[in-house]
Amino acid sequence: MGPSRRNRPPTALPTAAELDILAVLWTLGMATVREVHDDLGNDNRYTTTLKTMQLMTEKGLLVRGERFGSHVYEASIPREQMQRQIVGDLLKRAFGGSARSLVMGALTAQPTSRGELDEIRRMLDAFAKEKGRSS
């Protein structure tokens, strides 16, 4: 894998189908198109998965290499980095830059357990404490 492509932000955010493929690759690591296609388990044809992964490579979302004579693919950036990019874009475009609105939207979109809310409170407290030290 060429180090010049790793951890460099891709040129565009992934579509829903591309995000599904990235999720498989973040779990499997390096994988062939067949392995990704089988793991997706959807009704798409193999050729659709292949073409999507080729386009993702052109967009900088995937890196292609070789393993035992087969082409293998892996995500060009870690899951957490992509999540930050997606959330940042969503924050700007859908929530007018308001982190409060984004968090409230996330919390009201589906039921949140007491345990999750407690963990979120602990994370916010730790974040505030850390932010206080760096200011």
PDB file of C-alpha atoms in Angstrom, residues 5-132:
ATOM      1  CA  ARG A   5      -2.620   7.607   0.099  1.00  0.00           C
ATOM      2  CA  ARG A   6      -2.978   6.434   3.711  1.00  0.00           C
ATOM      3  CA  ASN A   7      -4.582   8.849   6.167  1.00  0.00           C
ATOM      4  CA  ARG A   8      -4.984  11.538   3.526  1.00  0.00           C
ATOM      5  CA  PRO A   9      -8.518  12.950   3.473  1.00  0.00           C
ATOM      6  CA  PRO A  10     -10.439  11.662   0.462  1.00  0.00           C
ATOM      7  CA  THR A  11     -11.658  14.093  -2.153  1.00  0.00           C
ATOM      8  CA  ALA A  12     -15.319  13.500  -1.269  1.00  0.00           C
ATOM      9  CA  LEU A  13     -17.454  12.097   1.514  1.00  0.00           C
ATOM     10  CA  PRO A  14     -18.774   8.571   0.912  1.00  0.00           C
ATOM     11  CA  THR A  15     -22.259   7.818  -0.357  1.00  0.00           C
ATOM     12  CA  ALA A  16     -24.443   5.426   1.657  1.00  0.00           C
ATOM     13  CA  ALA A  17     -23.344   2.447  -0.483  1.00  0.00           C
ATOM     14  CA  GLU A  18     -19.699   3.472  -0.146  1.00  0.00           C
ATOM     15  CA  LEU A  19     -20.078   3.803   3.613  1.00  0.00           C
ATOM     16  CA  ASP A  20     -21.423   0.232   3.738  1.00  0.00           C
ATOM     17  CA  ILE A  21     -18.285  -0.961   1.928  1.00  0.00           C
ATOM     18  CA  LEU A  22     -16.043   1.071   4.231  1.00  0.00           C
ATOM     19  CA  ALA A  23     -17.759  -0.473   7.268  1.00  0.00           C
ATOM     20  CA  VAL A  24     -16.927  -3.948   5.948  1.00  0.00           C
ATOM     21  CA  LEU A  25     -13.309  -2.995   5.295  1.00  0.00           C
ATOM     22  CA  TRP A  26     -12.901  -1.368   8.720  1.00  0.00           C
ATOM     23  CA  THR A  27     -13.973  -4.722  10.185  1.00  0.00           C
ATOM     24  CA  LEU A  28     -12.087  -7.054   7.825  1.00  0.00           C
ATOM     25  CA  GLY A  29      -9.036  -4.903   7.157  1.00  0.00           C
ATOM     26  CA  MET A  30      -7.565  -5.745   3.766  1.00  0.00           C
ATOM     27  CA  ALA A  31     -10.035  -7.710   1.603  1.00  0.00           C
ATOM     28  CA  THR A  32     -10.835  -8.709  -1.962  1.00  0.00           C
ATOM     29  CA  VAL A  33     -13.944  -7.504  -3.768  1.00  0.00           C
ATOM     30  CA  ARG A  34     -15.426 -11.005  -3.356  1.00  0.00           C
ATOM     31  CA  GLU A  35     -14.873 -10.920   0.416  1.00  0.00           C
ATOM     32  CA  VAL A  36     -16.464  -7.476   0.674  1.00  0.00           C
ATOM     33  CA  HIS A  37     -19.350  -8.453  -1.592  1.00  0.00           C
ATOM     34  CA  ASP A  38     -20.055 -11.623   0.392  1.00  0.00           C
ATOM     35  CA  ASP A  39     -19.915  -9.732   3.696  1.00  0.00           C
ATOM     36  CA  LEU A  40     -22.357  -7.079   2.444  1.00  0.00           C
ATOM     37  CA  GLY A  41     -24.934  -9.790   1.821  1.00  0.00           C
ATOM     38  CA  ASN A  42     -27.193  -7.446  -0.130  1.00  0.00           C
ATOM     39  CA  ASP A  43     -28.960  -7.941  -3.432  1.00  0.00           C
ATOM     40  CA  ASN A  44     -26.356  -6.042  -5.470  1.00  0.00           C
ATOM     41  CA  ARG A  45     -24.470  -7.901  -8.139  1.00  0.00           C
ATOM     42  CA  TYR A  46     -20.761  -8.613  -7.727  1.00  0.00           C
ATOM     43  CA  THR A  47     -20.008  -6.280 -10.645  1.00  0.00           C
ATOM     44  CA  THR A  48     -21.786  -3.424  -8.826  1.00  0.00           C
ATOM     45  CA  THR A  49     -19.587  -3.954  -5.762  1.00  0.00           C
ATOM     46  CA  LEU A  50     -16.498  -4.124  -7.989  1.00  0.00           C
ATOM     47  CA  LYS A  51     -17.345  -0.907  -9.854  1.00  0.00           C
ATOM     48  CA  THR A  52     -18.195   0.920  -6.622  1.00  0.00           C
ATOM     49  CA  MET A  53     -14.877  -0.100  -5.079  1.00  0.00           C
ATOM     50  CA  GLN A  54     -12.990   0.993  -8.211  1.00  0.00           C
ATOM     51  CA  LEU A  55     -14.698   4.400  -8.045  1.00  0.00           C
ATOM     52  CA  MET A  56     -13.933   4.622  -4.320  1.00  0.00           C
ATOM     53  CA  THR A  57     -10.257   4.034  -5.106  1.00  0.00           C
ATOM     54  CA  GLU A  58     -10.334   6.877  -7.657  1.00  0.00           C
ATOM     55  CA  LYS A  59     -12.001   9.138  -5.063  1.00  0.00           C
ATOM     56  CA  GLY A  60      -9.319   8.307  -2.504  1.00  0.00           C
ATOM     57  CA  LEU A  61     -11.627   6.401  -0.146  1.00  0.00           C
ATOM     58  CA  LEU A  62      -9.832   3.066  -0.718  1.00  0.00           C
ATOM     59  CA  VAL A  63      -6.291   1.936  -1.372  1.00  0.00           C
ATOM     60  CA  ARG A  64      -5.688  -1.029  -3.682  1.00  0.00           C
ATOM     61  CA  GLY A  65      -2.832  -3.488  -3.372  1.00  0.00           C
ATOM     62  CA  GLU A  66      -2.013  -7.113  -4.101  1.00  0.00           C
ATOM     63  CA  ARG A  67      -2.054 -10.235  -1.974  1.00  0.00           C
ATOM     64  CA  PHE A  68      -1.129 -13.595  -3.486  1.00  0.00           C
ATOM     65  CA  GLY A  69      -1.832 -12.274  -6.978  1.00  0.00           C
ATOM     66  CA  SER A  70      -5.290 -10.907  -6.096  1.00  0.00           C
ATOM     67  CA  HIS A  71      -6.277  -7.279  -5.794  1.00  0.00           C
ATOM     68  CA  VAL A  72      -7.101  -6.326  -2.234  1.00  0.00           C
ATOM     69  CA  TYR A  73      -8.575  -3.122  -0.912  1.00  0.00           C
ATOM     70  CA  GLU A  74      -8.488  -1.305   2.395  1.00  0.00           C
ATOM     71  CA  ALA A  75      -9.946   1.935   3.702  1.00  0.00           C
ATOM     72  CA  SER A  76      -7.642   4.891   3.105  1.00  0.00           C
ATOM     73  CA  ILE A  77      -8.423   6.430   6.500  1.00  0.00           C
ATOM     74  CA  PRO A  78      -9.484   5.064   9.882  1.00  0.00           C
ATOM     75  CA  ARG A  79     -13.163   4.850  10.842  1.00  0.00           C
ATOM     76  CA  GLU A  80     -12.869   7.554  13.526  1.00  0.00           C
ATOM     77  CA  GLN A  81     -11.307  10.036  11.120  1.00  0.00           C
ATOM     78  CA  MET A  82     -14.061   9.442   8.541  1.00  0.00           C
ATOM     79  CA  GLN A  83     -16.716   9.775  11.241  1.00  0.00           C
ATOM     80  CA  ARG A  84     -15.256  13.168  12.225  1.00  0.00           C
ATOM     81  CA  GLN A  85     -15.328  14.314   8.587  1.00  0.00           C
ATOM     82  CA  ILE A  86     -18.941  13.170   8.120  1.00  0.00           C
ATOM     83  CA  VAL A  87     -20.095  14.729  11.406  1.00  0.00           C
ATOM     84  CA  GLY A  88     -18.269  17.965  10.602  1.00  0.00           C
ATOM     85  CA  ASP A  89     -19.990  18.156   7.227  1.00  0.00           C
ATOM     86  CA  LEU A  90     -23.378  17.300   8.756  1.00  0.00           C
ATOM     87  CA  LEU A  91     -22.846  19.841  11.535  1.00  0.00           C
ATOM     88  CA  LYS A  92     -22.245  22.619   9.004  1.00  0.00           C
ATOM     89  CA  ARG A  93     -24.865  21.671   6.417  1.00  0.00           C
ATOM     90  CA  ALA A  94     -27.784  20.423   8.517  1.00  0.00           C
ATOM     91  CA  PHE A  95     -27.313  22.034  11.939  1.00  0.00           C
ATOM     92  CA  GLY A  96     -25.922  25.452  11.048  1.00  0.00           C
ATOM     93  CA  GLY A  97     -22.730  24.712  12.983  1.00  0.00           C
ATOM     94  CA  SER A  98     -24.580  24.166  16.270  1.00  0.00           C
ATOM     95  CA  ALA A  99     -23.109  21.238  18.209  1.00  0.00           C
ATOM     96  CA  ARG A 100     -26.022  21.515  20.655  1.00  0.00           C
ATOM     97  CA  SER A 101     -28.573  21.022  17.859  1.00  0.00           C
ATOM     98  CA  LEU A 102     -26.605  18.091  16.472  1.00  0.00           C
ATOM     99  CA  VAL A 103     -26.430  16.352  19.864  1.00  0.00           C
ATOM    100  CA  MET A 104     -30.113  16.966  20.585  1.00  0.00           C
ATOM    101  CA  GLY A 105     -30.999  15.701  17.126  1.00  0.00           C
ATOM    102  CA  ALA A 106     -29.001  12.530  17.737  1.00  0.00           C
ATOM    103  CA  LEU A 107     -30.521  11.972  21.187  1.00  0.00           C
ATOM    104  CA  THR A 108     -34.101  12.454  19.993  1.00  0.00           C
ATOM    105  CA  ALA A 109     -33.731  10.449  16.762  1.00  0.00           C
ATOM    106  CA  GLN A 110     -34.020   7.144  18.604  1.00  0.00           C
ATOM    107  CA  PRO A 111     -34.407   5.975  22.199  1.00  0.00           C
ATOM    108  CA  THR A 112     -31.291   6.320  24.359  1.00  0.00           C
ATOM    109  CA  SER A 113     -30.768   4.022  27.328  1.00  0.00           C
ATOM    110  CA  ARG A 114     -29.993   5.289  30.830  1.00  0.00           C
ATOM    111  CA  GLY A 115     -26.554   3.656  30.530  1.00  0.00           C
ATOM    112  CA  GLU A 116     -25.797   5.470  27.274  1.00  0.00           C
ATOM    113  CA  LEU A 117     -26.875   8.793  28.777  1.00  0.00           C
ATOM    114  CA  ASP A 118     -24.653   8.196  31.814  1.00  0.00           C
ATOM    115  CA  GLU A 119     -21.714   7.373  29.542  1.00  0.00           C
ATOM    116  CA  ILE A 120     -22.375  10.511  27.461  1.00  0.00           C
ATOM    117  CA  ARG A 121     -22.365  12.594  30.672  1.00  0.00           C
ATOM    118  CA  ARG A 122     -19.022  11.073  31.704  1.00  0.00           C
ATOM    119  CA  MET A 123     -17.589  11.747  28.252  1.00  0.00           C
ATOM    120  CA  LEU A 124     -18.814  15.368  28.329  1.00  0.00           C
ATOM    121  CA  ASP A 125     -17.328  15.869  31.804  1.00  0.00           C
ATOM    122  CA  ALA A 126     -13.989  14.446  30.659  1.00  0.00           C
ATOM    123  CA  PHE A 127     -14.096  16.564  27.494  1.00  0.00           C
ATOM    124  CA  ALA A 128     -14.841  19.725  29.485  1.00  0.00           C
ATOM    125  CA  LYS A 129     -12.043  18.951  31.955  1.00  0.00           C
ATOM    126  CA  GLU A 130      -9.569  18.331  29.115  1.00  0.00           C
ATOM    127  CA  LYS A 131     -10.731  21.451  27.270  1.00  0.00           C
ATOM    128  CA  GLY A 132     -10.245  23.491  30.473  1.00  0.00           C
TER     129      GLY A 132
END
